[in-house]
PDB file of C-alpha atoms and ligand atoms in Angstrom:
ATOM      1  CA  UNK I   6      39.606 -29.739  -4.159  1.00 81.00           C
ATOM      2  CA  UNK I   7      37.564 -28.237  -1.412  1.00 92.00           C
ATOM      3  CA  UNK I   8      37.077 -24.522  -1.540  1.00 95.00           C
ATOM      4  CA  UNK I   9      35.792 -22.189   1.215  1.00 96.00           C
ATOM      5  CA  UNK I  10      33.229 -19.476   0.583  1.00 98.00           C
ATOM      6  CA  UNK I  11      31.208 -16.795   2.308  1.00 98.00           C
ATOM      7  CA  UNK I  12      27.698 -15.859   1.193  1.00 98.00           C
ATOM      8  CA  UNK I  13      27.040 -12.135   1.382  1.00 98.00           C
ATOM      9  CA  UNK I  14      24.174  -9.902   0.309  1.00 98.00           C
ATOM     10  CA  UNK I  15      23.821  -6.123  -0.430  1.00 96.00           C
ATOM     11  CA  UNK I  16      19.929  -5.396  -0.257  1.00 97.00           C
ATOM     12  CA  UNK I  17      19.237  -8.934  -1.343  1.00 96.00           C
ATOM     13  CA  UNK I  18      21.561  -8.818  -4.332  1.00 96.00           C
ATOM     14  CA  UNK I  19      23.485 -11.856  -3.205  1.00 97.00           C
ATOM     15  CA  UNK I  20      26.996 -13.300  -3.905  1.00 98.00           C
ATOM     16  CA  UNK I  21      29.329 -16.072  -3.186  1.00 98.00           C
ATOM     17  CA  UNK I  22      32.713 -14.541  -2.177  1.00 98.00           C
ATOM     18  CA  UNK I  23      35.816 -16.457  -2.470  1.00 98.00           C
ATOM     19  CA  UNK I  24      39.300 -15.796  -0.890  1.00 98.00           C
ATOM     20  CA  UNK I  25      41.400 -15.946  -3.950  1.00 98.00           C
ATOM     21  CA  UNK I  26      44.603 -14.326  -2.587  1.00 97.00           C
ATOM     22  CA  UNK I  27      46.862 -17.206  -3.491  1.00 96.00           C
ATOM     23  CA  UNK I  28      46.294 -16.822  -7.325  1.00 96.00           C
ATOM     24  CA  UNK I  29      45.924 -14.037  -9.780  1.00 96.00           C
ATOM     25  CA  UNK I  30      43.318 -16.097 -11.807  1.00 97.00           C
ATOM     26  CA  UNK I  31      39.788 -17.023 -10.314  1.00 97.00           C
ATOM     27  CA  UNK I  32      40.059 -20.466  -8.721  1.00 96.00           C
ATOM     28  CA  UNK I  33      36.879 -21.573 -10.464  1.00 95.00           C
ATOM     29  CA  UNK I  34      35.636 -21.350 -14.227  1.00 95.00           C
ATOM     30  CA  UNK I  35      32.598 -19.463 -15.311  1.00 97.00           C
ATOM     31  CA  UNK I  36      30.837 -22.626 -15.915  1.00 96.00           C
ATOM     32  CA  UNK I  37      31.159 -23.634 -12.398  1.00 96.00           C
ATOM     33  CA  UNK I  38      29.990 -20.134 -11.309  1.00 97.00           C
ATOM     34  CA  UNK I  39      26.618 -20.845 -13.174  1.00 97.00           C
ATOM     35  CA  UNK I  40      26.218 -24.108 -11.145  1.00 96.00           C
ATOM     36  CA  UNK I  41      27.083 -22.470  -7.847  1.00 97.00           C
ATOM     37  CA  UNK I  42      24.668 -19.553  -8.505  1.00 98.00           C
ATOM     38  CA  UNK I  43      21.823 -22.033  -9.164  1.00 97.00           C
ATOM     39  CA  UNK I  44      19.039 -21.504  -6.585  1.00 97.00           C
ATOM     40  CA  UNK I  45      17.799 -25.034  -6.601  1.00 96.00           C
ATOM     41  CA  UNK I  46      20.896 -27.285  -7.503  1.00 95.00           C
ATOM     42  CA  UNK I  47      23.598 -24.918  -6.098  1.00 96.00           C
ATOM     43  CA  UNK I  48      24.429 -22.469  -3.317  1.00 97.00           C
ATOM     44  CA  UNK I  49      22.289 -19.757  -4.919  1.00 98.00           C
ATOM     45  CA  UNK I  50      23.332 -16.230  -5.859  1.00 98.00           C
ATOM     46  CA  UNK I  51      23.478 -13.519  -8.437  1.00 97.00           C
ATOM     47  CA  UNK I  52      27.124 -13.777  -8.986  1.00 98.00           C
ATOM     48  CA  UNK I  53      30.411 -15.175  -7.615  1.00 98.00           C
ATOM     49  CA  UNK I  54      33.046 -12.620  -6.628  1.00 98.00           C
ATOM     50  CA  UNK I  55      36.805 -13.251  -5.917  1.00 98.00           C
ATOM     51  CA  UNK I  56      39.143 -11.365  -3.829  1.00 98.00           C
ATOM     52  CA  UNK I  57      42.469 -11.517  -5.637  1.00 98.00           C
ATOM     53  CA  UNK I  58      45.714 -10.035  -5.019  1.00 98.00           C
ATOM     54  CA  UNK I  59      46.059  -6.283  -5.731  1.00 98.00           C
ATOM     55  CA  UNK I  60      47.509  -4.900  -8.784  1.00 96.00           C
ATOM     56  CA  UNK I  61      49.183  -1.479  -9.646  1.00 95.00           C
ATOM     57  CA  UNK I  62      49.334  -0.669  -5.887  1.00 96.00           C
ATOM     58  CA  UNK I  63      45.905  -1.430  -5.008  1.00 98.00           C
ATOM     59  CA  UNK I  64      45.012  -3.669  -1.912  1.00 97.00           C
ATOM     60  CA  UNK I  65      42.876  -6.090  -3.782  1.00 98.00           C
ATOM     61  CA  UNK I  66      41.508  -6.851  -7.192  1.00 98.00           C
ATOM     62  CA  UNK I  67      37.949  -7.901  -7.799  1.00 98.00           C
ATOM     63  CA  UNK I  68      36.500 -10.236 -10.392  1.00 98.00           C
ATOM     64  CA  UNK I  69      32.855 -11.230 -10.713  1.00 98.00           C
ATOM     65  CA  UNK I  70      31.097 -13.795 -12.671  1.00 98.00           C
ATOM     66  CA  UNK I  71      27.309 -13.195 -13.267  1.00 97.00           C
ATOM     67  CA  UNK I  72      24.899 -15.991 -12.683  1.00 97.00           C
ATOM     68  CA  UNK I  73      25.032 -16.738 -16.392  1.00 97.00           C
ATOM     69  CA  UNK I  74      28.827 -16.868 -16.448  1.00 98.00           C
ATOM     70  CA  UNK I  75      29.507 -13.601 -18.219  1.00 98.00           C
ATOM     71  CA  UNK I  76      31.934 -11.285 -16.536  1.00 98.00           C
ATOM     72  CA  UNK I  77      30.931  -7.695 -15.945  1.00 96.00           C
ATOM     73  CA  UNK I  78      33.433  -4.796 -15.439  1.00 94.00           C
ATOM     74  CA  UNK I  79      32.016  -3.686 -11.976  1.00 93.00           C
ATOM     75  CA  UNK I  80      29.546  -4.500  -9.440  1.00 95.00           C
ATOM     76  CA  UNK I  81      28.340  -1.827  -6.856  1.00 96.00           C
ATOM     77  CA  UNK I  82      26.561  -4.056  -4.319  1.00 96.00           C
ATOM     78  CA  UNK I  83      29.211  -6.743  -4.753  1.00 97.00           C
ATOM     79  CA  UNK I  84      32.048  -4.349  -4.057  1.00 97.00           C
ATOM     80  CA  UNK I  85      30.412  -3.437  -0.702  1.00 98.00           C
ATOM     81  CA  UNK I  86      30.264  -7.197   0.104  1.00 98.00           C
ATOM     82  CA  UNK I  87      33.910  -7.546  -0.971  1.00 98.00           C
ATOM     83  CA  UNK I  88      34.987  -4.787   1.315  1.00 97.00           C
ATOM     84  CA  UNK I  89      33.413  -6.497   4.276  1.00 96.00           C
ATOM     85  CA  UNK I  90      34.601  -9.889   3.231  1.00 97.00           C
ATOM     86  CA  UNK I  91      38.273  -8.667   3.076  1.00 96.00           C
ATOM     87  CA  UNK I  92      37.829  -6.858   6.400  1.00 94.00           C
ATOM     88  CA  UNK I  93      36.887 -10.226   7.734  1.00 93.00           C
ATOM     89  CA  UNK I  94      39.587 -12.356   6.140  1.00 93.00           C
ATOM     90  CA  UNK I  95      42.172  -9.824   7.262  1.00 92.00           C
ATOM     91  CA  UNK I  96      40.693  -9.848  10.877  1.00 89.00           C
ATOM     92  CA  UNK I  97      40.212  -5.968  10.630  1.00 81.00           C
ATOM     93  CA  UNK I  98      37.859  -5.063  13.276  1.00 75.00           C
ATOM     94  CA  UNK I  99      38.583  -1.268  13.104  1.00 75.00           C
ATOM     95  CA  UNK I 100      35.200  -0.882  11.408  1.00 71.00           C
ATOM     96  CA  UNK I 101      36.418   2.099   9.449  1.00 85.00           C
ATOM     97  CA  UNK I 102      38.900   0.288   7.044  1.00 90.00           C
ATOM     98  CA  UNK I 103      39.225   1.639   3.550  1.00 94.00           C
ATOM     99  CA  UNK I 104      40.564  -0.432   0.665  1.00 96.00           C
ATOM    100  CA  UNK I 105      41.707   0.414  -2.910  1.00 97.00           C
ATOM    101  CA  UNK I 106      40.245  -2.291  -5.155  1.00 98.00           C
ATOM    102  CA  UNK I 107      41.391  -2.853  -8.785  1.00 98.00           C
ATOM    103  CA  UNK I 108      38.375  -3.699 -11.049  1.00 97.00           C
ATOM    104  CA  UNK I 109      37.939  -4.016 -14.837  1.00 95.00           C
ATOM    105  CA  UNK I 110      36.380  -0.429 -14.477  1.00 93.00           C
ATOM    106  CA  UNK I 111      39.310   1.074 -12.715  1.00 94.00           C
ATOM    107  CA  UNK I 112      40.265   1.514  -9.088  1.00 96.00           C
ATOM    108  CA  UNK I 113      37.261   1.680  -6.732  1.00 96.00           C
ATOM    109  CA  UNK I 114      37.400   2.690  -3.005  1.00 95.00           C
ATOM    110  CA  UNK I 115      35.099   1.360  -0.595  1.00 97.00           C
ATOM    111  CA  UNK I 116      35.081   2.457   3.059  1.00 96.00           C
ATOM    112  CA  UNK I 117      33.260   1.211   6.175  1.00 94.00           C
ATOM    113  CA  UNK I 118      31.167   4.148   7.790  1.00 94.00           C
ATOM    114  CA  UNK I 119      30.644   4.469  11.638  1.00 91.00           C
ATOM    115  CA  UNK I 120      27.012   3.537  11.013  1.00 92.00           C
ATOM    116  CA  UNK I 121      27.902   0.020   9.908  1.00 91.00           C
ATOM    117  CA  UNK I 122      27.301   0.696   6.234  1.00 96.00           C
ATOM    118  CA  UNK I 123      29.788   0.864   3.303  1.00 97.00           C
ATOM    119  CA  UNK I 124      30.359   4.047   1.359  1.00 98.00           C
ATOM    120  CA  UNK I 125      31.888   3.438  -2.065  1.00 97.00           C
ATOM    121  CA  UNK I 126      33.656   6.118  -4.277  1.00 96.00           C
ATOM    122  CA  UNK I 127      32.338   4.639  -7.596  1.00 96.00           C
ATOM    123  CA  UNK I 128      34.238   7.048  -9.936  1.00 95.00           C
ATOM    124  CA  UNK I 129      33.154   9.314 -12.579  1.00 97.00           C
ATOM    125  CA  UNK I 130      30.152   8.266 -14.757  1.00 98.00           C
ATOM    126  CA  UNK I 131      30.973   7.881 -18.547  1.00 98.00           C
ATOM    127  CA  UNK I 132      28.343   9.282 -20.877  1.00 98.00           C
ATOM    128  CA  UNK I 133      29.473   8.996 -24.499  1.00 98.00           C
ATOM    129  CA  UNK I 134      27.816   6.442 -26.706  1.00 98.00           C
ATOM    130  CA  UNK I 135      31.074   4.641 -27.434  1.00 98.00           C
ATOM    131  CA  UNK I 136      31.823   4.372 -23.570  1.00 98.00           C
ATOM    132  CA  UNK I 137      28.483   2.814 -22.884  1.00 98.00           C
ATOM    133  CA  UNK I 138      28.642   1.134 -25.478  1.00 98.00           C
ATOM    134  CA  UNK I 139      25.555   1.799 -27.577  1.00 98.00           C
ATOM    135  CA  UNK I 140      24.834   2.741 -31.221  1.00 98.00           C
ATOM    136  CA  UNK I 141      21.872   5.163 -30.272  1.00 98.00           C
ATOM    137  CA  UNK I 142      24.077   8.091 -30.939  1.00 98.00           C
ATOM    138  CA  UNK I 143      27.407   8.852 -32.790  1.00 98.00           C
ATOM    139  CA  UNK I 144      30.483   7.600 -30.709  1.00 98.00           C
ATOM    140  CA  UNK I 145      31.449  10.823 -29.039  1.00 98.00           C
ATOM    141  CA  UNK I 146      27.789  12.048 -28.210  1.00 98.00           C
ATOM    142  CA  UNK I 147      25.566  11.407 -25.059  1.00 98.00           C
ATOM    143  CA  UNK I 148      22.311   9.367 -25.169  1.00 98.00           C
ATOM    144  CA  UNK I 149      20.049  11.610 -23.028  1.00 98.00           C
ATOM    145  CA  UNK I 150      16.246  11.093 -23.405  1.00 98.00           C
ATOM    146  CA  UNK I 151      16.549   9.310 -26.785  1.00 98.00           C
ATOM    147  CA  UNK I 152      13.712   7.229 -28.259  1.00 98.00           C
ATOM    148  CA  UNK I 153      14.317   3.336 -28.329  1.00 98.00           C
ATOM    149  CA  UNK I 154      11.792   0.801 -29.686  1.00 98.00           C
ATOM    150  CA  UNK I 155      11.272  -2.121 -27.444  1.00 98.00           C
ATOM    151  CA  UNK I 156       8.386  -4.659 -27.475  1.00 96.00           C
ATOM    152  CA  UNK I 157       6.412  -2.426 -29.864  1.00 96.00           C
ATOM    153  CA  UNK I 158       6.622   0.613 -27.756  1.00 97.00           C
ATOM    154  CA  UNK I 159       8.824   3.822 -27.804  1.00 98.00           C
ATOM    155  CA  UNK I 160      10.660   4.303 -24.525  1.00 98.00           C
ATOM    156  CA  UNK I 161      12.693   7.508 -23.774  1.00 98.00           C
ATOM    157  CA  UNK I 162      16.030   6.290 -22.606  1.00 98.00           C
ATOM    158  CA  UNK I 163      19.320   7.754 -21.073  1.00 98.00           C
ATOM    159  CA  UNK I 164      22.552   5.730 -21.103  1.00 98.00           C
ATOM    160  CA  UNK I 165      25.269   5.854 -18.500  1.00 98.00           C
ATOM    161  CA  UNK I 166      28.294   3.723 -17.888  1.00 98.00           C
ATOM    162  CA  UNK I 167      29.503   3.082 -14.286  1.00 97.00           C
ATOM    163  CA  UNK I 168      32.224   0.885 -15.824  1.00 96.00           C
ATOM    164  CA  UNK I 169      29.329  -1.416 -17.048  1.00 97.00           C
ATOM    165  CA  UNK I 170      26.480  -0.319 -19.258  1.00 98.00           C
ATOM    166  CA  UNK I 171      23.099   0.945 -18.037  1.00 98.00           C
ATOM    167  CA  UNK I 172      19.989   1.969 -19.987  1.00 98.00           C
ATOM    168  CA  UNK I 173      17.633   4.077 -17.817  1.00 98.00           C
ATOM    169  CA  UNK I 174      14.082   4.917 -18.554  1.00 98.00           C
ATOM    170  CA  UNK I 175      11.581   7.041 -16.402  1.00 98.00           C
ATOM    171  CA  UNK I 176       8.126   5.832 -15.865  1.00 98.00           C
ATOM    172  CA  UNK I 177       5.049   6.808 -14.031  1.00 98.00           C
ATOM    173  CA  UNK I 178       4.700   3.428 -11.965  1.00 98.00           C
ATOM    174  CA  UNK I 179       7.571   1.012 -11.756  1.00 98.00           C
ATOM    175  CA  UNK I 180       5.150  -1.534 -10.386  1.00 97.00           C
ATOM    176  CA  UNK I 181       3.343  -1.650 -13.670  1.00 97.00           C
ATOM    177  CA  UNK I 182       6.472  -2.891 -15.618  1.00 97.00           C
ATOM    178  CA  UNK I 183       6.403  -6.348 -16.918  1.00 97.00           C
ATOM    179  CA  UNK I 184      10.079  -6.747 -16.186  1.00 97.00           C
ATOM    180  CA  UNK I 185      10.401 -10.412 -17.089  1.00 97.00           C
ATOM    181  CA  UNK I 186       9.156  -9.960 -20.595  1.00 97.00           C
ATOM    182  CA  UNK I 187      10.551  -6.513 -21.545  1.00 98.00           C
ATOM    183  CA  UNK I 188      13.914  -6.882 -19.477  1.00 98.00           C
ATOM    184  CA  UNK I 189      15.438  -9.373 -21.886  1.00 98.00           C
ATOM    185  CA  UNK I 190      14.419  -7.277 -24.893  1.00 98.00           C
ATOM    186  CA  UNK I 191      16.241  -4.418 -23.575  1.00 98.00           C
ATOM    187  CA  UNK I 192      19.366  -6.446 -22.499  1.00 98.00           C
ATOM    188  CA  UNK I 193      19.650  -8.121 -25.987  1.00 98.00           C
ATOM    189  CA  UNK I 194      18.658  -4.954 -28.086  1.00 98.00           C
ATOM    190  CA  UNK I 195      21.053  -4.533 -30.991  1.00 98.00           C
ATOM    191  CA  UNK I 196      21.709  -1.017 -29.853  1.00 98.00           C
ATOM    192  CA  UNK I 197      23.769  -2.427 -27.147  1.00 98.00           C
ATOM    193  CA  UNK I 198      26.697  -4.349 -28.587  1.00 98.00           C
ATOM    194  CA  UNK I 199      27.780  -5.551 -24.945  1.00 98.00           C
ATOM    195  CA  UNK I 200      24.199  -6.079 -23.866  1.00 98.00           C
ATOM    196  CA  UNK I 201      22.908  -3.658 -21.100  1.00 98.00           C
ATOM    197  CA  UNK I 202      21.585  -3.499 -17.571  1.00 98.00           C
ATOM    198  CA  UNK I 203      18.158  -1.818 -17.587  1.00 98.00           C
ATOM    199  CA  UNK I 204      16.683   0.357 -14.891  1.00 98.00           C
ATOM    200  CA  UNK I 205      13.084   1.556 -14.674  1.00 98.00           C
ATOM    201  CA  UNK I 206      12.745   4.593 -12.383  1.00 98.00           C
ATOM    202  CA  UNK I 207       9.733   6.377 -10.797  1.00 98.00           C
ATOM    203  CA  UNK I 208      10.584   9.767  -9.311  1.00 98.00           C
ATOM    204  CA  UNK I 209       8.554   9.926  -6.074  1.00 98.00           C
ATOM    205  CA  UNK I 210      10.280  13.137  -4.961  1.00 98.00           C
ATOM    206  CA  UNK I 211      13.495  14.972  -6.530  1.00 98.00           C
ATOM    207  CA  UNK I 212      15.521  13.272  -3.820  1.00 98.00           C
ATOM    208  CA  UNK I 213      13.582   9.990  -3.728  1.00 98.00           C
ATOM    209  CA  UNK I 214      13.559   7.393  -6.587  1.00 98.00           C
ATOM    210  CA  UNK I 215      12.011   4.020  -6.903  1.00 98.00           C
ATOM    211  CA  UNK I 216      13.846   1.607  -9.073  1.00 98.00           C
ATOM    212  CA  UNK I 217      13.383  -1.838 -10.642  1.00 98.00           C
ATOM    213  CA  UNK I 218      16.141  -3.544 -12.505  1.00 98.00           C
ATOM    214  CA  UNK I 219      16.727  -6.107 -15.223  1.00 98.00           C
ATOM    215  CA  UNK I 220      20.537  -6.959 -14.925  1.00 97.00           C
ATOM    216  CA  UNK I 221      22.641  -8.203 -17.725  1.00 98.00           C
ATOM    217  CA  UNK I 222      23.592 -11.773 -17.218  1.00 97.00           C
ATOM    218  CA  UNK I 223      21.553 -12.057 -13.854  1.00 96.00           C
ATOM    219  CA  UNK I 224      17.792 -11.021 -14.686  1.00 97.00           C
ATOM    220  CA  UNK I 225      15.538  -9.308 -12.129  1.00 97.00           C
ATOM    221  CA  UNK I 226      17.504  -8.850  -8.992  1.00 96.00           C
ATOM    222  CA  UNK I 227      16.484  -7.171  -5.791  1.00 96.00           C
ATOM    223  CA  UNK I 228      19.194  -4.523  -6.011  1.00 96.00           C
ATOM    224  CA  UNK I 229      21.924  -3.185  -8.353  1.00 97.00           C
ATOM    225  CA  UNK I 230      24.361  -0.696  -6.985  1.00 97.00           C
ATOM    226  CA  UNK I 231      25.856   0.462 -10.284  1.00 97.00           C
ATOM    227  CA  UNK I 232      22.326   0.710 -11.594  1.00 98.00           C
ATOM    228  CA  UNK I 233      21.303   2.992  -8.768  1.00 98.00           C
ATOM    229  CA  UNK I 234      24.132   5.271  -9.401  1.00 98.00           C
ATOM    230  CA  UNK I 235      23.560   5.307 -13.044  1.00 98.00           C
ATOM    231  CA  UNK I 236      19.894   6.169 -12.415  1.00 98.00           C
ATOM    232  CA  UNK I 237      20.650   9.129 -10.237  1.00 98.00           C
ATOM    233  CA  UNK I 238      23.077  10.425 -12.916  1.00 98.00           C
ATOM    234  CA  UNK I 239      20.426  10.029 -15.687  1.00 98.00           C
ATOM    235  CA  UNK I 240      17.736  11.683 -13.427  1.00 98.00           C
ATOM    236  CA  UNK I 241      20.173  14.700 -12.935  1.00 98.00           C
ATOM    237  CA  UNK I 242      20.923  14.804 -16.717  1.00 98.00           C
ATOM    238  CA  UNK I 243      17.265  14.979 -17.626  1.00 98.00           C
ATOM    239  CA  UNK I 244      16.457  17.546 -14.791  1.00 98.00           C
ATOM    240  CA  UNK I 245      14.237  15.221 -12.812  1.00 98.00           C
ATOM    241  CA  UNK I 246      16.220  14.806  -9.563  1.00 98.00           C
ATOM    242  CA  UNK I 247      18.595  16.271  -7.199  1.00 98.00           C
ATOM    243  CA  UNK I 248      22.341  15.280  -7.163  1.00 98.00           C
ATOM    244  CA  UNK I 249      21.867  13.534  -3.736  1.00 98.00           C
ATOM    245  CA  UNK I 250      18.930  11.046  -3.434  1.00 98.00           C
ATOM    246  CA  UNK I 251      17.640   7.897  -1.865  1.00 98.00           C
ATOM    247  CA  UNK I 252      17.065   5.107  -4.328  1.00 98.00           C
ATOM    248  CA  UNK I 253      14.572   2.468  -3.195  1.00 98.00           C
ATOM    249  CA  UNK I 254      15.073  -0.910  -4.691  1.00 98.00           C
ATOM    250  CA  UNK I 255      12.964  -4.067  -4.144  1.00 97.00           C
ATOM    251  CA  UNK I 256      15.738  -5.070  -1.390  1.00 97.00           C
ATOM    252  CA  UNK I 257      15.906  -1.711   0.384  1.00 97.00           C
ATOM    253  CA  UNK I 258      17.524   1.680  -0.016  1.00 98.00           C
ATOM    254  CA  UNK I 259      20.757   3.037  -1.197  1.00 98.00           C
ATOM    255  CA  UNK I 260      21.950   6.794  -0.782  1.00 98.00           C
ATOM    256  CA  UNK I 261      23.534   8.002  -3.949  1.00 98.00           C
ATOM    257  CA  UNK I 262      25.283  11.322  -4.407  1.00 98.00           C
ATOM    258  CA  UNK I 263      26.852  12.720  -7.735  1.00 98.00           C
ATOM    259  CA  UNK I 264      29.218  15.092  -6.327  1.00 98.00           C
ATOM    260  CA  UNK I 265      29.503  18.583  -7.965  1.00 98.00           C
ATOM    261  CA  UNK I 266      32.946  19.062  -6.612  1.00 98.00           C
ATOM    262  CA  UNK I 267      34.806  16.064  -8.111  1.00 98.00           C
ATOM    263  CA  UNK I 268      32.043  14.748 -10.425  1.00 98.00           C
ATOM    264  CA  UNK I 269      32.324  11.251  -8.744  1.00 98.00           C
ATOM    265  CA  UNK I 270      29.413   9.146  -7.700  1.00 98.00           C
ATOM    266  CA  UNK I 271      29.285   8.060  -3.935  1.00 98.00           C
ATOM    267  CA  UNK I 272      27.151   5.089  -2.984  1.00 98.00           C
ATOM    268  CA  UNK I 273      26.199   4.308   0.569  1.00 98.00           C
ATOM    269  CA  UNK I 274      24.485   0.980   1.662  1.00 98.00           C
ATOM    270  CA  UNK I 275      24.687  -2.108   3.675  1.00 97.00           C
ATOM    271  CA  UNK I 276      26.538  -5.369   3.118  1.00 97.00           C
ATOM    272  CA  UNK I 277      25.732  -8.434   5.190  1.00 96.00           C
ATOM    273  CA  UNK I 278      27.232 -11.866   5.737  1.00 97.00           C
ATOM    274  CA  UNK I 279      24.744 -14.643   5.644  1.00 97.00           C
ATOM    275  CA  UNK I 280      26.601 -17.958   5.896  1.00 97.00           C
ATOM    276  CA  UNK I 281      29.987 -19.584   5.253  1.00 97.00           C
ATOM    277  CA  UNK I 282      30.677 -23.015   3.851  1.00 97.00           C
ATOM    278  CA  UNK I 283      32.729 -25.068   1.432  1.00 96.00           C
ATOM    279  CA  UNK I 284      32.125 -26.903  -1.947  1.00 94.00           C
ATOM    280  CA  UNK I 285      34.123 -29.279  -4.052  1.00 87.00           C
ATOM    281  CA  UNK I 286      35.459 -28.079  -7.296  1.00 76.00           C
ATOM    282  CA  UNK I 287      34.508 -30.631  -9.888  1.00 60.00           C
ATOM    283  CA  UNK I 288      35.118 -28.405 -12.832  1.00 52.00           C
ATOM    284  CA  UNK I 289      38.519 -26.831 -12.049  1.00 50.00           C
ATOM    285  CA  UNK I 290      39.450 -23.560 -14.096  1.00 48.00           C
ATOM    286  CA  UNK I 291      42.212 -23.889 -16.778  1.00 43.00           C
ATOM    287  CA  UNK I 292      45.006 -23.013 -14.141  1.00 45.00           C
ATOM    288  CA  UNK I 293      43.710 -25.260 -11.537  1.00 46.00           C
ATOM    289  CA  UNK I 294      43.284 -27.958 -13.971  1.00 42.00           C
ATOM    290  CA  UNK I 295      46.985 -27.858 -14.660  1.00 39.00           C
ATOM    291  CA  UNK I 296      47.657 -28.291 -10.888  1.00 42.00           C
ATOM    292  CA  UNK I 297      45.129 -31.172 -10.502  1.00 36.00           C
ATOM    293  CA  UNK I 298      46.796 -32.909 -13.465  1.00 31.00           C
ATOM    294  CA  UNK I 299      50.319 -32.272 -11.859  1.00 30.00           C
ATOM    295  CA  UNK I 300      49.256 -33.918  -8.633  1.00 27.00           C
ATOM    296  CA  UNK I 301      47.875 -36.931 -10.519  1.00 32.00           C
ATOM    297  CA  UNK I 302      50.807 -37.489 -12.533  1.00 31.00           C
ATOM    298  CA  UNK I 303      53.536 -36.587  -9.691  1.00 33.00           C
ATOM    299  CA  UNK I 304      52.713 -39.073  -6.970  1.00 33.00           C
TER     300      UNK I 304
HETATM  301  O1  ZDP Q 186      26.877  -5.440 -15.644  1.00 50.07           O
HETATM  302  C1  ZDP Q 186      26.335  -6.445 -15.312  1.00 50.07           C
HETATM  303  O2  ZDP Q 186      26.402  -7.526 -16.017  1.00 50.07           O
HETATM  304  C2  ZDP Q 186      25.705  -6.571 -13.970  1.00 50.07           C
HETATM  305  N1  ZDP Q 186      24.952  -7.725 -14.001  1.00 50.07           N
HETATM  306  C3  ZDP Q 186      26.823  -6.654 -12.981  1.00 50.07           C
HETATM  307  C4  ZDP Q 186      26.404  -6.696 -11.403  1.00 50.07           C
HETATM  308  C5  ZDP Q 186      25.869  -5.434 -11.004  1.00 50.07           C
HETATM  309  C6  ZDP Q 186      25.553  -5.367  -9.588  1.00 50.07           C
HETATM  310  N2  ZDP Q 186      24.214  -5.924  -9.486  1.00 50.07           N
HETATM  311  C7  ZDP Q 186      25.784  -4.019  -8.951  1.00 50.07           C
HETATM  312  O3  ZDP Q 186      25.182  -3.950  -7.785  1.00 50.07           O
HETATM  313  O4  ZDP Q 186      26.255  -3.098  -9.528  1.00 50.07           O
HETATM  314  C8  ZDP Q 186      26.316  -6.259  -8.813  1.00 50.07           C
END
């Protein structure tokens, strides 16, 4: 079976987008997502994103597989790419389209801006230990500036869920962080039963943060939208930054605002199409396998 895809990126956080409107289940399995994401033997991406039919009155549903095949609840850069992708497959050239997207982290609403960016209502951050989830505090308490032992060092961490888990630590110099060695140790720390995304933040000014990220299931990426949102929230909680700030990631900048009015987080940033193509599905998902079998046995 040949499957069409489009390759997009948001600040270098790159995704394979698949038009999955004809089925309520992803047309490929997590194992094949791993192969497609491989940068040498596949297309190359940080994850695969599916535009599925909407549920509960939404326009679309989004599902995503990380490059290791795991499935996160949400993806901030990814949902900007998804918004552009659905505008394209719908042929919507209005440039100010807005979509209600069902995700495993609730309904998220991206909107195109007049400047050619995508602004996303990322919802209200969740802060209780059970919501992250983490065992760093009792279930209904927050984890703000708490000590965590990693790699023989005590780090001060703040935990925020943007639907997916984030552990944020503020440092003097993000460039000096040995991400490849300590990132996995945060990700797999026993304090995080669902593993965690980890952000290292340097406060340049109260409205300008520098961030490096180690993503759960994807490793060091050039950008992480949910991570930038979670980091701004963490910075406000510990009193180090304003409610509105620029977050500079290795791939570029995002504008993040934690609204005092509705307590929701708004993220604005780019999403660009790189190329389109098609691949042959050698490893069909469970539902597609059923169809393939039916074709073979029903000439
Ligand atoms: O939570 C996770 O497992 C993340 N790796 C999901 C992807 C997050 C993303 N980088 C973002 O921008 O929020 C896409």
